[in-house]
Amino acid sequence: MSFHEFSHGYVADKLGDPTPRQSGRLTLNPLAHIDPLGLLMLWLLRFGWAKPVPINPLYFRDRKKGVLLVSLAGPLSNVLLAIVSRILMIAFKDVPILYPLLYLLYIYNLVFAVFNIIPVPPLDGSKVLWSLLPPREAYMISQYEMYGQVILLLLVFTGVIGQIMWPLMNALDSFITLILKPFGV
């Protein structure tokens, strides 16, 4: 989660937004990104969250493009970590303690990447969708943002989220397998 949130802040910073740096969130230190309730929920219910990195899109030259890049940075960082984990899994396949930890890191990063790209506020996918829509449709979608957390909780607690995520996770796993195959991984 720290790398995911750091990635949002890093991209925003590179696009000219000083907000993540000024708020002390341009760091990999997990303490800067922990939301106490989100962490507790993660331990208890296996569904939690980190503190979102604050950004101010008004600093971006192209607001929609900036929001798109910042929003994609988190899930793409999870894909990158999944790829690195997968490579390390092969390198350390015979190390009894390390291999299972790398496998969990791989799975968790697949989950984080796929979950966060779902287009329901406050997830990154909702911001990606907003940035890709024409202005009128983007405005209409933004009017429903306040209901996003309720919709998200309903999806999680009814189990519908799994029906959305499993096919996407399998597709991402297959994609990672495909791109690593030429390297013997």
JSON list of C-alpha atoms in Angstrom, two decimals:
[
{"chain": "A", "resi": 1, "resn": "MET", "atom": "CA", "xyz": [0.00, 0.00, 0.00]},
{"chain": "A", "resi": 2, "resn": "SER", "atom": "CA", "xyz": [2.88, 2.36, 0.75]},
{"chain": "A", "resi": 3, "resn": "PHE", "atom": "CA", "xyz": [4.40, 1.93, -2.69]},
{"chain": "A", "resi": 4, "resn": "HIS", "atom": "CA", "xyz": [0.97, 2.43, -4.28]},
{"chain": "A", "resi": 5, "resn": "GLU", "atom": "CA", "xyz": [0.34, 5.70, -2.41]},
{"chain": "A", "resi": 6, "resn": "PHE", "atom": "CA", "xyz": [3.92, 6.88, -2.89]},
{"chain": "A", "resi": 7, "resn": "SER", "atom": "CA", "xyz": [3.51, 6.34, -6.65]},
{"chain": "A", "resi": 8, "resn": "HIS", "atom": "CA", "xyz": [0.47, 8.61, -6.74]},
{"chain": "A", "resi": 9, "resn": "GLY", "atom": "CA", "xyz": [2.42, 11.29, -4.91]},
{"chain": "A", "resi": 10, "resn": "TYR", "atom": "CA", "xyz": [5.55, 10.85, -7.00]},
{"chain": "A", "resi": 11, "resn": "VAL", "atom": "CA", "xyz": [3.70, 11.29, -10.30]},
{"chain": "A", "resi": 12, "resn": "ALA", "atom": "CA", "xyz": [1.73, 14.27, -8.99]},
{"chain": "A", "resi": 13, "resn": "ASP", "atom": "CA", "xyz": [4.99, 15.84, -7.80]},
{"chain": "A", "resi": 14, "resn": "LYS", "atom": "CA", "xyz": [6.63, 15.27, -11.20]},
{"chain": "A", "resi": 15, "resn": "LEU", "atom": "CA", "xyz": [3.61, 16.91, -12.86]},
{"chain": "A", "resi": 16, "resn": "GLY", "atom": "CA", "xyz": [4.12, 20.03, -10.76]},
{"chain": "A", "resi": 17, "resn": "ASP", "atom": "CA", "xyz": [1.83, 19.45, -7.77]},
{"chain": "A", "resi": 18, "resn": "PRO", "atom": "CA", "xyz": [3.71, 20.19, -4.51]},
{"chain": "A", "resi": 19, "resn": "THR", "atom": "CA", "xyz": [0.81, 18.94, -2.34]},
{"chain": "A", "resi": 20, "resn": "PRO", "atom": "CA", "xyz": [2.10, 15.38, -1.72]},
{"chain": "A", "resi": 21, "resn": "ARG", "atom": "CA", "xyz": [5.56, 16.69, -0.78]},
{"chain": "A", "resi": 22, "resn": "GLN", "atom": "CA", "xyz": [4.15, 19.45, 1.44]},
{"chain": "A", "resi": 23, "resn": "SER", "atom": "CA", "xyz": [1.92, 16.95, 3.25]},
{"chain": "A", "resi": 24, "resn": "GLY", "atom": "CA", "xyz": [4.84, 14.60, 3.96]},
{"chain": "A", "resi": 25, "resn": "ARG", "atom": "CA", "xyz": [3.42, 11.86, 1.74]},
{"chain": "A", "resi": 26, "resn": "LEU", "atom": "CA", "xyz": [6.23, 11.64, -0.80]},
{"chain": "A", "resi": 27, "resn": "THR", "atom": "CA", "xyz": [7.77, 8.75, 1.12]},
{"chain": "A", "resi": 28, "resn": "LEU", "atom": "CA", "xyz": [7.79, 4.96, 1.21]},
{"chain": "A", "resi": 29, "resn": "ASN", "atom": "CA", "xyz": [7.51, 5.04, 5.00]},
{"chain": "A", "resi": 30, "resn": "PRO", "atom": "CA", "xyz": [4.33, 3.05, 5.77]},
{"chain": "A", "resi": 31, "resn": "LEU", "atom": "CA", "xyz": [3.63, 5.19, 8.84]},
{"chain": "A", "resi": 32, "resn": "ALA", "atom": "CA", "xyz": [2.93, 8.17, 6.57]},
{"chain": "A", "resi": 33, "resn": "HIS", "atom": "CA", "xyz": [0.29, 6.21, 4.65]},
{"chain": "A", "resi": 34, "resn": "ILE", "atom": "CA", "xyz": [-1.45, 4.19, 7.37]},
{"chain": "A", "resi": 35, "resn": "ASP", "atom": "CA", "xyz": [-5.06, 4.96, 8.07]},
{"chain": "A", "resi": 36, "resn": "PRO", "atom": "CA", "xyz": [-5.61, 3.42, 11.53]},
{"chain": "A", "resi": 37, "resn": "LEU", "atom": "CA", "xyz": [-9.21, 2.37, 10.81]},
{"chain": "A", "resi": 38, "resn": "GLY", "atom": "CA", "xyz": [-8.26, 1.08, 7.36]},
{"chain": "A", "resi": 39, "resn": "LEU", "atom": "CA", "xyz": [-5.46, -1.01, 8.87]},
{"chain": "A", "resi": 40, "resn": "LEU", "atom": "CA", "xyz": [-7.74, -2.41, 11.58]},
{"chain": "A", "resi": 41, "resn": "MET", "atom": "CA", "xyz": [-10.35, -3.31, 8.97]},
{"chain": "A", "resi": 42, "resn": "LEU", "atom": "CA", "xyz": [-7.67, -4.99, 6.87]},
{"chain": "A", "resi": 43, "resn": "TRP", "atom": "CA", "xyz": [-6.68, -7.19, 9.80]},
{"chain": "A", "resi": 44, "resn": "LEU", "atom": "CA", "xyz": [-10.22, -7.95, 10.92]},
{"chain": "A", "resi": 45, "resn": "LEU", "atom": "CA", "xyz": [-12.18, -8.15, 7.66]},
{"chain": "A", "resi": 46, "resn": "ARG", "atom": "CA", "xyz": [-9.42, -8.52, 5.05]},
{"chain": "A", "resi": 47, "resn": "PHE", "atom": "CA", "xyz": [-10.69, -5.31, 3.48]},
{"chain": "A", "resi": 48, "resn": "GLY", "atom": "CA", "xyz": [-8.90, -2.10, 4.34]},
{"chain": "A", "resi": 49, "resn": "TRP", "atom": "CA", "xyz": [-7.34, 1.04, 2.96]},
{"chain": "A", "resi": 50, "resn": "ALA", "atom": "CA", "xyz": [-4.50, 3.51, 3.29]},
{"chain": "A", "resi": 51, "resn": "LYS", "atom": "CA", "xyz": [-4.76, 7.28, 3.56]},
{"chain": "A", "resi": 52, "resn": "PRO", "atom": "CA", "xyz": [-5.11, 8.67, 0.04]},
{"chain": "A", "resi": 53, "resn": "VAL", "atom": "CA", "xyz": [-2.30, 10.99, -1.00]},
{"chain": "A", "resi": 54, "resn": "PRO", "atom": "CA", "xyz": [-3.69, 14.51, -1.36]},
{"chain": "A", "resi": 55, "resn": "ILE", "atom": "CA", "xyz": [-3.24, 16.08, -4.77]},
{"chain": "A", "resi": 56, "resn": "ASN", "atom": "CA", "xyz": [-4.39, 19.33, -6.32]},
{"chain": "A", "resi": 57, "resn": "PRO", "atom": "CA", "xyz": [-5.15, 18.91, -10.05]},
{"chain": "A", "resi": 58, "resn": "LEU", "atom": "CA", "xyz": [-5.10, 22.69, -10.51]},
{"chain": "A", "resi": 59, "resn": "TYR", "atom": "CA", "xyz": [-1.29, 22.43, -10.60]},
{"chain": "A", "resi": 60, "resn": "PHE", "atom": "CA", "xyz": [-1.38, 20.18, -13.68]},
{"chain": "A", "resi": 61, "resn": "ARG", "atom": "CA", "xyz": [-1.01, 21.80, -17.11]},
{"chain": "A", "resi": 62, "resn": "ASP", "atom": "CA", "xyz": [-3.64, 19.43, -18.46]},
{"chain": "A", "resi": 63, "resn": "ARG", "atom": "CA", "xyz": [-5.96, 18.60, -15.56]},
{"chain": "A", "resi": 64, "resn": "LYS", "atom": "CA", "xyz": [-7.53, 15.47, -17.07]},
{"chain": "A", "resi": 65, "resn": "LYS", "atom": "CA", "xyz": [-4.23, 14.04, -18.26]},
{"chain": "A", "resi": 66, "resn": "GLY", "atom": "CA", "xyz": [-2.66, 14.73, -14.86]},
{"chain": "A", "resi": 67, "resn": "VAL", "atom": "CA", "xyz": [-5.50, 13.04, -12.99]},
{"chain": "A", "resi": 68, "resn": "LEU", "atom": "CA", "xyz": [-5.26, 10.09, -15.39]},
{"chain": "A", "resi": 69, "resn": "LEU", "atom": "CA", "xyz": [-1.51, 9.65, -14.89]},
{"chain": "A", "resi": 70, "resn": "VAL", "atom": "CA", "xyz": [-1.66, 10.09, -11.11]},
{"chain": "A", "resi": 71, "resn": "SER", "atom": "CA", "xyz": [-4.58, 7.66, -10.85]},
{"chain": "A", "resi": 72, "resn": "LEU", "atom": "CA", "xyz": [-2.89, 5.00, -12.98]},
{"chain": "A", "resi": 73, "resn": "ALA", "atom": "CA", "xyz": [0.38, 5.32, -11.05]},
{"chain": "A", "resi": 74, "resn": "GLY", "atom": "CA", "xyz": [-0.90, 3.39, -8.02]},
{"chain": "A", "resi": 75, "resn": "PRO", "atom": "CA", "xyz": [-2.30, 0.33, -9.80]},
{"chain": "A", "resi": 76, "resn": "LEU", "atom": "CA", "xyz": [0.64, 0.25, -12.22]},
{"chain": "A", "resi": 77, "resn": "SER", "atom": "CA", "xyz": [3.05, 0.30, -9.27]},
{"chain": "A", "resi": 78, "resn": "ASN", "atom": "CA", "xyz": [1.23, -2.78, -7.95]},
{"chain": "A", "resi": 79, "resn": "VAL", "atom": "CA", "xyz": [1.63, -4.49, -11.33]},
{"chain": "A", "resi": 80, "resn": "LEU", "atom": "CA", "xyz": [5.35, -3.65, -11.25]},
{"chain": "A", "resi": 81, "resn": "LEU", "atom": "CA", "xyz": [5.67, -5.09, -7.73]},
{"chain": "A", "resi": 82, "resn": "ALA", "atom": "CA", "xyz": [3.78, -8.20, -8.85]},
{"chain": "A", "resi": 83, "resn": "ILE", "atom": "CA", "xyz": [6.22, -8.68, -11.73]},
{"chain": "A", "resi": 84, "resn": "VAL", "atom": "CA", "xyz": [9.24, -8.23, -9.46]},
{"chain": "A", "resi": 85, "resn": "SER", "atom": "CA", "xyz": [7.70, -10.64, -6.93]},
{"chain": "A", "resi": 86, "resn": "ARG", "atom": "CA", "xyz": [7.11, -13.21, -9.67]},
{"chain": "A", "resi": 87, "resn": "ILE", "atom": "CA", "xyz": [10.72, -12.96, -10.84]},
{"chain": "A", "resi": 88, "resn": "LEU", "atom": "CA", "xyz": [11.97, -13.32, -7.26]},
{"chain": "A", "resi": 89, "resn": "MET", "atom": "CA", "xyz": [9.64, -16.30, -6.73]},
{"chain": "A", "resi": 90, "resn": "ILE", "atom": "CA", "xyz": [11.48, -18.14, -9.48]},
{"chain": "A", "resi": 91, "resn": "ALA", "atom": "CA", "xyz": [14.88, -17.04, -8.20]},
{"chain": "A", "resi": 92, "resn": "PHE", "atom": "CA", "xyz": [14.07, -18.21, -4.65]},
{"chain": "A", "resi": 93, "resn": "LYS", "atom": "CA", "xyz": [11.78, -21.17, -5.41]},
{"chain": "A", "resi": 94, "resn": "ASP", "atom": "CA", "xyz": [13.83, -23.45, -3.17]},
{"chain": "A", "resi": 95, "resn": "VAL", "atom": "CA", "xyz": [13.94, -21.13, -0.14]},
{"chain": "A", "resi": 96, "resn": "PRO", "atom": "CA", "xyz": [11.19, -22.44, 2.17]},
{"chain": "A", "resi": 97, "resn": "ILE", "atom": "CA", "xyz": [10.39, -19.24, 4.06]},
{"chain": "A", "resi": 98, "resn": "LEU", "atom": "CA", "xyz": [11.01, -16.68, 1.32]},
{"chain": "A", "resi": 99, "resn": "TYR", "atom": "CA", "xyz": [9.03, -18.31, -1.50]},
{"chain": "A", "resi": 100, "resn": "PRO", "atom": "CA", "xyz": [5.64, -18.24, 0.32]},
{"chain": "A", "resi": 101, "resn": "LEU", "atom": "CA", "xyz": [6.20, -14.59, 1.30]},
{"chain": "A", "resi": 102, "resn": "LEU", "atom": "CA", "xyz": [6.99, -13.66, -2.30]},
{"chain": "A", "resi": 103, "resn": "TYR", "atom": "CA", "xyz": [3.92, -15.57, -3.45]},
{"chain": "A", "resi": 104, "resn": "LEU", "atom": "CA", "xyz": [1.74, -13.57, -1.02]},
{"chain": "A", "resi": 105, "resn": "LEU", "atom": "CA", "xyz": [3.38, -10.34, -2.19]},
{"chain": "A", "resi": 106, "resn": "TYR", "atom": "CA", "xyz": [2.57, -11.35, -5.77]},
{"chain": "A", "resi": 107, "resn": "ILE", "atom": "CA", "xyz": [-1.08, -12.14, -5.00]},
{"chain": "A", "resi": 108, "resn": "TYR", "atom": "CA", "xyz": [-1.63, -9.04, -2.86]},
{"chain": "A", "resi": 109, "resn": "ASN", "atom": "CA", "xyz": [-0.24, -6.82, -5.59]},
{"chain": "A", "resi": 110, "resn": "LEU", "atom": "CA", "xyz": [-2.52, -8.44, -8.17]},
{"chain": "A", "resi": 111, "resn": "VAL", "atom": "CA", "xyz": [-5.45, -7.82, -5.81]},
{"chain": "A", "resi": 112, "resn": "PHE", "atom": "CA", "xyz": [-4.47, -4.19, -5.14]},
{"chain": "A", "resi": 113, "resn": "ALA", "atom": "CA", "xyz": [-3.95, -3.44, -8.83]},
{"chain": "A", "resi": 114, "resn": "VAL", "atom": "CA", "xyz": [-7.25, -4.94, -9.95]},
{"chain": "A", "resi": 115, "resn": "PHE", "atom": "CA", "xyz": [-9.29, -3.68, -7.01]},
{"chain": "A", "resi": 116, "resn": "ASN", "atom": "CA", "xyz": [-8.07, -0.11, -7.38]},
{"chain": "A", "resi": 117, "resn": "ILE", "atom": "CA", "xyz": [-8.83, 0.06, -11.09]},
{"chain": "A", "resi": 118, "resn": "ILE", "atom": "CA", "xyz": [-12.54, -0.65, -10.52]},
{"chain": "A", "resi": 119, "resn": "PRO", "atom": "CA", "xyz": [-14.39, 2.53, -11.55]},
{"chain": "A", "resi": 120, "resn": "VAL", "atom": "CA", "xyz": [-16.20, 3.15, -8.25]},
{"chain": "A", "resi": 121, "resn": "PRO", "atom": "CA", "xyz": [-15.27, 6.18, -6.10]},
{"chain": "A", "resi": 122, "resn": "PRO", "atom": "CA", "xyz": [-13.03, 6.56, -4.19]},
{"chain": "A", "resi": 123, "resn": "LEU", "atom": "CA", "xyz": [-10.97, 3.99, -6.13]},
{"chain": "A", "resi": 124, "resn": "ASP", "atom": "CA", "xyz": [-8.43, 5.03, -8.75]},
{"chain": "A", "resi": 125, "resn": "GLY", "atom": "CA", "xyz": [-10.54, 3.55, -11.53]},
{"chain": "A", "resi": 126, "resn": "SER", "atom": "CA", "xyz": [-13.23, 6.18, -10.95]},
{"chain": "A", "resi": 127, "resn": "LYS", "atom": "CA", "xyz": [-10.67, 8.92, -11.55]},
{"chain": "A", "resi": 128, "resn": "VAL", "atom": "CA", "xyz": [-9.38, 7.13, -14.64]},
{"chain": "A", "resi": 129, "resn": "LEU", "atom": "CA", "xyz": [-12.93, 6.93, -15.97]},
{"chain": "A", "resi": 130, "resn": "TRP", "atom": "CA", "xyz": [-13.56, 10.62, -15.15]},
{"chain": "A", "resi": 131, "resn": "SER", "atom": "CA", "xyz": [-10.40, 11.67, -17.00]},
{"chain": "A", "resi": 132, "resn": "LEU", "atom": "CA", "xyz": [-11.33, 9.69, -20.12]},
{"chain": "A", "resi": 133, "resn": "LEU", "atom": "CA", "xyz": [-14.92, 10.91, -20.42]},
{"chain": "A", "resi": 134, "resn": "PRO", "atom": "CA", "xyz": [-16.01, 14.05, -22.26]},
{"chain": "A", "resi": 135, "resn": "PRO", "atom": "CA", "xyz": [-16.67, 17.00, -19.91]},
{"chain": "A", "resi": 136, "resn": "ARG", "atom": "CA", "xyz": [-20.45, 16.61, -19.75]},
{"chain": "A", "resi": 137, "resn": "GLU", "atom": "CA", "xyz": [-20.33, 12.89, -18.94]},
{"chain": "A", "resi": 138, "resn": "ALA", "atom": "CA", "xyz": [-17.45, 13.40, -16.50]},
{"chain": "A", "resi": 139, "resn": "TYR", "atom": "CA", "xyz": [-19.52, 16.00, -14.65]},
{"chain": "A", "resi": 140, "resn": "MET", "atom": "CA", "xyz": [-22.54, 13.67, -14.55]},
{"chain": "A", "resi": 141, "resn": "ILE", "atom": "CA", "xyz": [-20.42, 10.83, -13.15]},
{"chain": "A", "resi": 142, "resn": "SER", "atom": "CA", "xyz": [-18.86, 13.11, -10.53]},
{"chain": "A", "resi": 143, "resn": "GLN", "atom": "CA", "xyz": [-22.35, 13.89, -9.17]},
{"chain": "A", "resi": 144, "resn": "TYR", "atom": "CA", "xyz": [-22.58, 10.30, -7.93]},
{"chain": "A", "resi": 145, "resn": "GLU", "atom": "CA", "xyz": [-19.18, 10.29, -6.21]},
{"chain": "A", "resi": 146, "resn": "MET", "atom": "CA", "xyz": [-20.71, 10.66, -2.74]},
{"chain": "A", "resi": 147, "resn": "TYR", "atom": "CA", "xyz": [-22.43, 7.28, -3.17]},
{"chain": "A", "resi": 148, "resn": "GLY", "atom": "CA", "xyz": [-19.27, 5.47, -4.22]},
{"chain": "A", "resi": 149, "resn": "GLN", "atom": "CA", "xyz": [-18.25, 4.24, -0.79]},
{"chain": "A", "resi": 150, "resn": "VAL", "atom": "CA", "xyz": [-21.71, 2.78, -0.16]},
{"chain": "A", "resi": 151, "resn": "ILE", "atom": "CA", "xyz": [-21.67, 1.06, -3.55]},
{"chain": "A", "resi": 152, "resn": "LEU", "atom": "CA", "xyz": [-18.18, -0.24, -2.89]},
{"chain": "A", "resi": 153, "resn": "LEU", "atom": "CA", "xyz": [-19.12, -1.63, 0.51]},
{"chain": "A", "resi": 154, "resn": "LEU", "atom": "CA", "xyz": [-22.18, -3.32, -1.00]},
{"chain": "A", "resi": 155, "resn": "LEU", "atom": "CA", "xyz": [-20.02, -4.90, -3.69]},
{"chain": "A", "resi": 156, "resn": "VAL", "atom": "CA", "xyz": [-17.55, -6.14, -1.07]},
{"chain": "A", "resi": 157, "resn": "PHE", "atom": "CA", "xyz": [-20.01, -7.49, 1.50]},
{"chain": "A", "resi": 158, "resn": "THR", "atom": "CA", "xyz": [-22.33, -9.14, -1.04]},
{"chain": "A", "resi": 159, "resn": "GLY", "atom": "CA", "xyz": [-19.39, -10.89, -2.69]},
{"chain": "A", "resi": 160, "resn": "VAL", "atom": "CA", "xyz": [-20.08, -9.33, -6.09]},
{"chain": "A", "resi": 161, "resn": "ILE", "atom": "CA", "xyz": [-16.64, -7.76, -6.00]},
{"chain": "A", "resi": 162, "resn": "GLY", "atom": "CA", "xyz": [-15.12, -11.24, -6.31]},
{"chain": "A", "resi": 163, "resn": "GLN", "atom": "CA", "xyz": [-17.09, -11.91, -9.49]},
{"chain": "A", "resi": 164, "resn": "ILE", "atom": "CA", "xyz": [-15.59, -8.73, -10.92]},
{"chain": "A", "resi": 165, "resn": "MET", "atom": "CA", "xyz": [-12.08, -9.22, -9.61]},
{"chain": "A", "resi": 166, "resn": "TRP", "atom": "CA", "xyz": [-11.33, -12.93, -10.19]},
{"chain": "A", "resi": 167, "resn": "PRO", "atom": "CA", "xyz": [-11.54, -12.79, -13.99]},
{"chain": "A", "resi": 168, "resn": "LEU", "atom": "CA", "xyz": [-9.48, -9.60, -14.03]},
{"chain": "A", "resi": 169, "resn": "MET", "atom": "CA", "xyz": [-6.88, -11.05, -11.66]},
{"chain": "A", "resi": 170, "resn": "ASN", "atom": "CA", "xyz": [-6.64, -14.21, -13.77]},
{"chain": "A", "resi": 171, "resn": "ALA", "atom": "CA", "xyz": [-6.21, -12.08, -16.89]},
{"chain": "A", "resi": 172, "resn": "LEU", "atom": "CA", "xyz": [-3.49, -9.99, -15.22]},
{"chain": "A", "resi": 173, "resn": "ASP", "atom": "CA", "xyz": [-1.74, -13.14, -13.96]},
{"chain": "A", "resi": 174, "resn": "SER", "atom": "CA", "xyz": [-1.85, -14.59, -17.50]},
{"chain": "A", "resi": 175, "resn": "PHE", "atom": "CA", "xyz": [-0.51, -11.32, -18.91]},
{"chain": "A", "resi": 176, "resn": "ILE", "atom": "CA", "xyz": [2.40, -11.28, -16.44]},
{"chain": "A", "resi": 177, "resn": "THR", "atom": "CA", "xyz": [3.11, -14.95, -17.23]},
{"chain": "A", "resi": 178, "resn": "LEU", "atom": "CA", "xyz": [3.10, -14.12, -20.95]},
{"chain": "A", "resi": 179, "resn": "ILE", "atom": "CA", "xyz": [5.48, -11.16, -20.69]},
{"chain": "A", "resi": 180, "resn": "LEU", "atom": "CA", "xyz": [7.90, -13.05, -18.43]},
{"chain": "A", "resi": 181, "resn": "LYS", "atom": "CA", "xyz": [7.90, -16.24, -20.52]},
{"chain": "A", "resi": 182, "resn": "PRO", "atom": "CA", "xyz": [10.64, -15.08, -22.95]},
{"chain": "A", "resi": 183, "resn": "PHE", "atom": "CA", "xyz": [12.88, -14.50, -19.95]},
{"chain": "A", "resi": 184, "resn": "GLY", "atom": "CA", "xyz": [12.39, -18.04, -18.65]},
{"chain": "A", "resi": 185, "resn": "VAL", "atom": "CA", "xyz": [10.37, -16.83, -15.65]}
]
